[in-house]
mmCIF file of C-alpha atoms in Angstrom:
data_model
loop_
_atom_site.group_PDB
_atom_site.id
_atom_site.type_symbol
_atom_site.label_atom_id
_atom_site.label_comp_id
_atom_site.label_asym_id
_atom_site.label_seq_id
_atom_site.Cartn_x
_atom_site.Cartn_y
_atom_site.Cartn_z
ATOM 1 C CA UNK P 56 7.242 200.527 154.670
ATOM 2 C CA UNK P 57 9.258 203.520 153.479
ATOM 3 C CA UNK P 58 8.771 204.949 150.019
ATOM 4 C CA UNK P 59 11.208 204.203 147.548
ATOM 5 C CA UNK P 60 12.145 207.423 145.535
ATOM 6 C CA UNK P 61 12.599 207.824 142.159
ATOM 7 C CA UNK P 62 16.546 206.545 142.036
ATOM 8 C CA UNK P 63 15.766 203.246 144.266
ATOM 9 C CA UNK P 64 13.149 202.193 142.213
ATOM 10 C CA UNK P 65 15.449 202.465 139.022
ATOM 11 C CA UNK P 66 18.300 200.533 140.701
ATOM 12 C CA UNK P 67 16.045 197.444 142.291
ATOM 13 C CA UNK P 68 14.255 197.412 138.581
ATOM 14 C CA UNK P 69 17.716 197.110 136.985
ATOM 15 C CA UNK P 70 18.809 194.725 139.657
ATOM 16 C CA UNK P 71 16.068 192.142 138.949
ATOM 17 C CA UNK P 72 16.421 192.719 135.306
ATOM 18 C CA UNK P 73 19.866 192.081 135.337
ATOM 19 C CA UNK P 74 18.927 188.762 137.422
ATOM 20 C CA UNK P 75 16.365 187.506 134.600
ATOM 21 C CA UNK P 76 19.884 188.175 131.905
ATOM 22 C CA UNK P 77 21.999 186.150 134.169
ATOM 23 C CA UNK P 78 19.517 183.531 134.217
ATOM 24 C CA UNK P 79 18.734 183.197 130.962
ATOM 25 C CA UNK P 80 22.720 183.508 129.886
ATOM 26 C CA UNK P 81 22.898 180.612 132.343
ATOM 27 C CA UNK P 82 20.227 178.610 130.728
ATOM 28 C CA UNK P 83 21.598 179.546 126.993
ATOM 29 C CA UNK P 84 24.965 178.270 128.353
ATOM 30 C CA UNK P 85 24.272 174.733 129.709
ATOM 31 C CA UNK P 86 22.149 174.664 126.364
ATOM 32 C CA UNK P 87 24.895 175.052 124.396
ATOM 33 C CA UNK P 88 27.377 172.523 126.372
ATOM 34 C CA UNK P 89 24.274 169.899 126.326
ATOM 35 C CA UNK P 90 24.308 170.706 122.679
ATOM 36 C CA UNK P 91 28.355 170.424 122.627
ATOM 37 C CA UNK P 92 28.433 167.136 124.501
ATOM 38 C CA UNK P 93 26.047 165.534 122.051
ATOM 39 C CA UNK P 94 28.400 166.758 119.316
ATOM 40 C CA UNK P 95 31.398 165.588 120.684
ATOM 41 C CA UNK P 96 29.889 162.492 121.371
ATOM 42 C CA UNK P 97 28.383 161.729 117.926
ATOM 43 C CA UNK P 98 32.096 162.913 116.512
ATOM 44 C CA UNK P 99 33.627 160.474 118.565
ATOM 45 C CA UNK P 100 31.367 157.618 117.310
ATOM 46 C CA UNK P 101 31.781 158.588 114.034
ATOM 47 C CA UNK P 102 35.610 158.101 114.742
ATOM 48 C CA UNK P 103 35.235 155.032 116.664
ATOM 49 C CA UNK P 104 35.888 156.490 120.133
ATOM 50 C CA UNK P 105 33.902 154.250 122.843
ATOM 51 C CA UNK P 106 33.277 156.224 125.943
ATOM 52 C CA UNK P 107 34.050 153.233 129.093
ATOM 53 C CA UNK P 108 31.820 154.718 131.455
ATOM 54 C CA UNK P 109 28.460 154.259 128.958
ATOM 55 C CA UNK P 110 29.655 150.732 128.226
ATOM 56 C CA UNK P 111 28.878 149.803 132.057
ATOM 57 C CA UNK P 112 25.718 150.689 131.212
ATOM 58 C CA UNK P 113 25.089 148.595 128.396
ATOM 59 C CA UNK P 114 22.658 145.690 128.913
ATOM 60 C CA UNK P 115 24.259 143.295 126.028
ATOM 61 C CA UNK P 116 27.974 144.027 127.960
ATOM 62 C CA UNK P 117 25.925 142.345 131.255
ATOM 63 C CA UNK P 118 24.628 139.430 129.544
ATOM 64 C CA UNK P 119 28.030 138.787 128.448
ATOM 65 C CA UNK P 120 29.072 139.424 131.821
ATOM 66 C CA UNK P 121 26.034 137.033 133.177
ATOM 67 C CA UNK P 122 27.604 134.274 130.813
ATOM 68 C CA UNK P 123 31.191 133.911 131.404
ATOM 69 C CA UNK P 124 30.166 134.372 135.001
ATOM 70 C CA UNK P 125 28.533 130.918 134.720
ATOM 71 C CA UNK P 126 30.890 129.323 132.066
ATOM 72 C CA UNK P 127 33.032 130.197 134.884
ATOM 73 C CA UNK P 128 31.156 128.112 137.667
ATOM 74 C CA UNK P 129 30.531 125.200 135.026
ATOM 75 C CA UNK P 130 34.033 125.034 134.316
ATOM 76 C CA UNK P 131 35.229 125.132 137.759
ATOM 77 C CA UNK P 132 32.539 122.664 138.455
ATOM 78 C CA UNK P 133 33.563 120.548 135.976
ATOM 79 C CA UNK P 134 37.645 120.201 136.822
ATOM 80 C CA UNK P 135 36.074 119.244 140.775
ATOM 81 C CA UNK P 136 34.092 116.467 139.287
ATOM 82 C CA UNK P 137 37.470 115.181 137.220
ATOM 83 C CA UNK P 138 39.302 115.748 140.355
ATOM 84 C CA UNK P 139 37.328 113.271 142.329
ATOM 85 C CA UNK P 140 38.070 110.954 139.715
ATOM 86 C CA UNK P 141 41.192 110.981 139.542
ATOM 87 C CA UNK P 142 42.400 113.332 136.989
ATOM 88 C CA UNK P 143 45.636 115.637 137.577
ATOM 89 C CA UNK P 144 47.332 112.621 138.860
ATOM 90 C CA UNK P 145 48.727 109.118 138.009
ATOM 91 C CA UNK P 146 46.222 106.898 139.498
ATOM 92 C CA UNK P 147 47.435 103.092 139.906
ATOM 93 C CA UNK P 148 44.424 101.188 139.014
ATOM 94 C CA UNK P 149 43.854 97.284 139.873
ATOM 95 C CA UNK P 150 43.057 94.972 136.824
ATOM 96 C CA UNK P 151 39.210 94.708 138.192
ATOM 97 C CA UNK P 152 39.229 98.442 137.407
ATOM 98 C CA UNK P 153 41.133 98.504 134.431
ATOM 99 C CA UNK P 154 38.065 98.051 132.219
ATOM 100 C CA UNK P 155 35.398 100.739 134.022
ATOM 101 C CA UNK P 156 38.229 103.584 133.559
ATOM 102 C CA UNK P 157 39.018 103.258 130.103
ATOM 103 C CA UNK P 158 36.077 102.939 128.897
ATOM 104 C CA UNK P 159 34.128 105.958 130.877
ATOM 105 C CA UNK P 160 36.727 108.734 130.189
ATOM 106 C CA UNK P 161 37.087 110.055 126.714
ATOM 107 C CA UNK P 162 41.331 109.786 126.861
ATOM 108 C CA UNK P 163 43.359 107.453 128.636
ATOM 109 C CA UNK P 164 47.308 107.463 129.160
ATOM 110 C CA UNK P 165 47.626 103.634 131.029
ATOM 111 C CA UNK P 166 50.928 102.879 131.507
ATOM 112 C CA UNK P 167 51.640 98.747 132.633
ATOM 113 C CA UNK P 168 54.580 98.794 134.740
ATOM 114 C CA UNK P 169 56.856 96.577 136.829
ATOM 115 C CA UNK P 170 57.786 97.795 140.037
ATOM 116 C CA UNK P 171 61.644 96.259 139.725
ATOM 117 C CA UNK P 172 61.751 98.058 136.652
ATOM 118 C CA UNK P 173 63.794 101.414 136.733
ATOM 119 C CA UNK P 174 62.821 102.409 133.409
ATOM 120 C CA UNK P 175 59.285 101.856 134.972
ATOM 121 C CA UNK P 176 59.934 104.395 137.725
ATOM 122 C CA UNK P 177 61.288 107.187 135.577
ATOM 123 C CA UNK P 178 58.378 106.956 133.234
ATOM 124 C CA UNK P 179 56.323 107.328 136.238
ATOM 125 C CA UNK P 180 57.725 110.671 136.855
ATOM 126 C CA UNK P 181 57.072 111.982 133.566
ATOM 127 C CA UNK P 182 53.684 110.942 133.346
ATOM 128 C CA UNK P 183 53.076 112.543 136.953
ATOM 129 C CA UNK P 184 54.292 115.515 135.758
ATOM 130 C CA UNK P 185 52.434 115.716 132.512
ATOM 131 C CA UNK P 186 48.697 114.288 134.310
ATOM 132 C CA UNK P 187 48.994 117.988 135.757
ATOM 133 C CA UNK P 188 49.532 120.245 132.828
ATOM 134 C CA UNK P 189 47.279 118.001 130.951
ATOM 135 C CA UNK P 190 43.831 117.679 133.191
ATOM 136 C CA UNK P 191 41.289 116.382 130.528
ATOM 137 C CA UNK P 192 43.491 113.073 129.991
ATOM 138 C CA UNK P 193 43.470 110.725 132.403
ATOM 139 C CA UNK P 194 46.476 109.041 133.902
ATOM 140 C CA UNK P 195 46.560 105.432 134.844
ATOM 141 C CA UNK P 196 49.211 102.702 135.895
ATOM 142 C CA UNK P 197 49.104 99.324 136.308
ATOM 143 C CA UNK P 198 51.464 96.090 137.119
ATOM 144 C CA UNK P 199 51.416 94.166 134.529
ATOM 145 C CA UNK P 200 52.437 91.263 136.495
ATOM 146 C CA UNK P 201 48.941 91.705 139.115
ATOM 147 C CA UNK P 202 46.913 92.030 135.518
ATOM 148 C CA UNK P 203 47.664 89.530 133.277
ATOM 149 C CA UNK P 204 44.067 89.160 131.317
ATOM 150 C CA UNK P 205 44.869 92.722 129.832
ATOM 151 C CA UNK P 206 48.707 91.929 129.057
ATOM 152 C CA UNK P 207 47.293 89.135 127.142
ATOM 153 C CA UNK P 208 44.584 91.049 125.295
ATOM 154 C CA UNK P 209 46.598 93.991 124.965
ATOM 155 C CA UNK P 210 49.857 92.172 124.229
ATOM 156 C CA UNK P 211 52.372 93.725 126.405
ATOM 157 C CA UNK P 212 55.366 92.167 125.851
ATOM 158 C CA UNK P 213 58.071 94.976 126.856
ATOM 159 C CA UNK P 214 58.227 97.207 129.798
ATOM 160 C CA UNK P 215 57.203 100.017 130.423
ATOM 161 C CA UNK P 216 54.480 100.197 127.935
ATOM 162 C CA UNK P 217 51.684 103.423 127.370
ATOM 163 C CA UNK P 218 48.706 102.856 125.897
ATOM 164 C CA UNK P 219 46.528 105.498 124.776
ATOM 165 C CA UNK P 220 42.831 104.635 124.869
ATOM 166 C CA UNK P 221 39.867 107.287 123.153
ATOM 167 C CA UNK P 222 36.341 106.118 124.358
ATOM 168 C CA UNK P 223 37.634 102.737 125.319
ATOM 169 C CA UNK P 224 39.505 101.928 121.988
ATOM 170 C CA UNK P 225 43.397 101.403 122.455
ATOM 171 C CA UNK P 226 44.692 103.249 119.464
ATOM 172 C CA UNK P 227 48.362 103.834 119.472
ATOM 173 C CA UNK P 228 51.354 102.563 122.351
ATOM 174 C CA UNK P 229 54.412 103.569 123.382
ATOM 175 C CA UNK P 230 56.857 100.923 123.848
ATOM 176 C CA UNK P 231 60.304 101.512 125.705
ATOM 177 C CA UNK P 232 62.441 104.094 125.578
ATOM 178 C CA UNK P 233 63.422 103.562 121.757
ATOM 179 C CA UNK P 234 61.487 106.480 120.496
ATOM 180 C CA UNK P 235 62.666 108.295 123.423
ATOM 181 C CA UNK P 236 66.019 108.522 122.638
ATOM 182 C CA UNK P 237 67.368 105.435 123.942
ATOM 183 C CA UNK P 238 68.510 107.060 127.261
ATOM 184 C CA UNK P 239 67.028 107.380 130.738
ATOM 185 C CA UNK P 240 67.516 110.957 130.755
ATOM 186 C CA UNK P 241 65.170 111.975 128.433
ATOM 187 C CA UNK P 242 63.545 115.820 129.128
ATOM 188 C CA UNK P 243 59.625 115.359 129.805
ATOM 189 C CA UNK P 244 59.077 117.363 126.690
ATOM 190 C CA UNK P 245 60.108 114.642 124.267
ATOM 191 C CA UNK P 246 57.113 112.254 125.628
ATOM 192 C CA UNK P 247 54.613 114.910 126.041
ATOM 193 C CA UNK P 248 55.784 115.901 122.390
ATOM 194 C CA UNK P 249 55.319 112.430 121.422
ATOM 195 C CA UNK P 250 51.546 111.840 123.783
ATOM 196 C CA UNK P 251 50.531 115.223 121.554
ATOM 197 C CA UNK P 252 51.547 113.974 118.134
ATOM 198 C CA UNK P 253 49.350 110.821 118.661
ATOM 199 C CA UNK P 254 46.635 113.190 120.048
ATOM 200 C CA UNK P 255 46.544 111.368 123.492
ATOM 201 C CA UNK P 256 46.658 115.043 125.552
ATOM 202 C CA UNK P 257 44.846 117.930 124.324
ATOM 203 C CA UNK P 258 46.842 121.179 123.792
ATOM 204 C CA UNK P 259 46.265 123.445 126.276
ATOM 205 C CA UNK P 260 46.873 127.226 126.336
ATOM 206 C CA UNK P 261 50.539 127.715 127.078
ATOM 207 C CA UNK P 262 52.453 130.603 128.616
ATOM 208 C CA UNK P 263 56.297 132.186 127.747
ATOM 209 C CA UNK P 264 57.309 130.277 130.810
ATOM 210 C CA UNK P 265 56.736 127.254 129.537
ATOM 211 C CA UNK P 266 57.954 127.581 126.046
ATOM 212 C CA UNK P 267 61.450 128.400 127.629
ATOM 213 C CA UNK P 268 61.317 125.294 129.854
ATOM 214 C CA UNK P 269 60.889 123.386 126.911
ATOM 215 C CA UNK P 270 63.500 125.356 124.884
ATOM 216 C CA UNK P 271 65.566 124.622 127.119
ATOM 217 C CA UNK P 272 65.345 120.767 127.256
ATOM 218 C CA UNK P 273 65.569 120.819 123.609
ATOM 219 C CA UNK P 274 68.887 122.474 123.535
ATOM 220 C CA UNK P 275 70.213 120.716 126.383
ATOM 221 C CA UNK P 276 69.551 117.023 124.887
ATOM 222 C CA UNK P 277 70.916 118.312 121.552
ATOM 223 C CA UNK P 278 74.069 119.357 123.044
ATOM 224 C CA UNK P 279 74.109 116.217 125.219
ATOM 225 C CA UNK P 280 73.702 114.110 121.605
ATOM 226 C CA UNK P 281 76.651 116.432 120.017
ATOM 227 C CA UNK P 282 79.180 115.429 123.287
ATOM 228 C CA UNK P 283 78.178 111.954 122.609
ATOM 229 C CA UNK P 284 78.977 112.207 119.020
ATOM 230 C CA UNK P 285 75.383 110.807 118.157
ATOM 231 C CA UNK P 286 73.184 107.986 119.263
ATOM 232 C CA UNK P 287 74.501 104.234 119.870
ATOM 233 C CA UNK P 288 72.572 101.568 120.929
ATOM 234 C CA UNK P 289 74.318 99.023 123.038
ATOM 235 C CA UNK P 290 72.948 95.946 125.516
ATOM 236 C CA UNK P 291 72.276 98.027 128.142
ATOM 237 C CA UNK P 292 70.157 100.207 126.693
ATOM 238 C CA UNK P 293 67.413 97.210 125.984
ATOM 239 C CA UNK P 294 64.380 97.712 127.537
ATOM 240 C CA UNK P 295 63.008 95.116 129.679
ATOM 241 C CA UNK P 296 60.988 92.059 128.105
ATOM 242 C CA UNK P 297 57.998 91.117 129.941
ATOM 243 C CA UNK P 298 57.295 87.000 129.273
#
């Protein structure tokens, strides 16, 4: 190995001392930004800043997670279970199984029915309509002529006839198209208005879609009443007796 003279020395000492100054600088620096970074994050939890990337972090934000996961699964669970038994839908029911379905679901729309009946038919539609937006009732026709023990008990005398049942009990009806406004064409709004007023549906959440739709209606059968120049009940408008 050669001998280093007197100026070589010098310049690899100052080389490796300027080394040690870079490395220290470099260590002082990330220091400071580690110091910095706790600063600015204590500042911006002082001033209510959340930083999104620690929150996926956060055990109590998983346990949420964890539990709507599984009210989830319960829930979809749940509307399967209804499904099979026949909510969603207007289910004609015989008069044997009149009795098991109102008494093992909490609310009951059961609407006795004639099939010669026209009025019959368009009330049908409705309540098919409305057995869809409104799962947790349950939706149920029957002819009244095939089930005569219930018109008896129940005292159906005019078709159609609803009759809302809560844990078995019948505790309001629906009789004809009276309180419908007389008329066949009658928007599906006015009797789901009228199922929620006598709490026979449950509200459910409802979008802006929907509130149009029933805008809509509303403004149509008011104009329809002002053309008419008001309501007037004549013969035919009589709803069917059922002796």
């Amino acid at each position: 190995m050669e001998n280093m003279n007197s100026g070589q020395f010098k310049q690899a000492m100052h080389s490796i001392n300027y080394g040690h100054v870079m490395q220290a600088a470099a260590e002082d620096y990330a220091r400071e930004m580690k110091m910095s970074e706790r600063e600015a994050k204590a500042r911006a939890k002082a001033a209510g800043v959340v930083d999104a990337r620690e929150l996926c972090e956060d055990p109590d934000l998983e346990e949420i997670h964890r539990e709507r996961v599984q009210a989830m699964k319960e829930a979809q669970e749940r509307r399967m279970k209804m499904e099979r038994e026949g909510h969603g839908t207007l289910s004609e029911v015989e008069e044997k199984e009149f009795l098991p379905e109102v008494t093992t679901t909490q609310l009951v729309v059961a609407h006795f029915y004639h099939q010669e009946f026209e009025r019959c038919r368009i009330m049908d539609k409705h309540l098919s309509a409305l057995s869809k937006k409104y799962f947790d009732t349950k939706f149920i026709k029957i002819s009244a002529p095939d089930a005569p023990f219930f018109v008896t008990k129940l005292q159906v005398k005019v078709l159609p006839c609803l009759i809302f049942f809560k844990n078995g009990v019948a505790f309001d009806r629906l009789v004809g198209f009276e309180d419908l406004g007389g008329k066949d064409d009658y928007p599906t709004a006015k009797l789901e208005r009228i199922l929620l007023d006598a709490g026979a549906v449950v509200p459910v959440e409802r979008n802006d879609s929907d509130s149009e739709d029933e805008a809509e209606e509303i403004r149509r059968e008011a104009m329809n009443r002002m053309i008419r120049g008001g309501y007037h009940r004549n013969d035919d408008d009589e709803d069917s007796d059922f002796e």
